[in-house]
Steps between C-alpha positions, in 0.01 A plus 500: 500500500697175485346218303533151635686270266407138546798282587629313201498126511841341543665352195462126476811304588711409201495132419833329428528391138712243325779685315422531130827335399397187695169487313677543166755227572221261601319587177818435297541158664136419428529610136820300449330188635206553262739539206706193596195278544343619176189639668585827328684492168670840481579819688256671263226272635591602855489866402156458343367309801639754750401803295856633484760541225741231390782733602365511855483120512864491391594749773328299770645170379842671510485469879566129449851586375588600857713256697294249700634651826369842399162359401477325837580822686237687301235237567565532873446878511242579766179689459560867568325834527819686421652584167623227271807310608612416149326570174488302181671788321791479746534128425503518120870592465589229753314239296703603196824392672596150383704401806276407794770585755526851356121525502499419871767763566294765320182393676673529838606855410131592495525459881211261522 
C-alpha cells in the first residue's frame, strides 16, 4: 500500500538584502557624525547605546579609514540574494594601508 504524501509548499522567494558591509559603513558614518557634533561623547557611549563592545565600535569605525573612492563603491553595492560581495573582515587589512592609492589597488584585487 502506497501512502499519499501531501505536496510540500514551495519555498518562499528569497528577498534581496542590503549587503552587511553597506549597513556597517552607513552606521560608521552615522556614529562619526554623532561624535563630531558632540551628540555622543565617546565610543564607549556608542557601545553602551548599541549594546555592543567598544572593540566592535572601533572595528566598525575602522571602515572610515578606507579611501573615499572605496567607501563610495561600497555604498553603491546593490541589494542581493547571493553571497556577500565583500565583507568587513576582507576590508580591515585594506583600511590599515596608509596610502589611499594602494588601498584602491588592493580593493580592486577583490574583484568587486
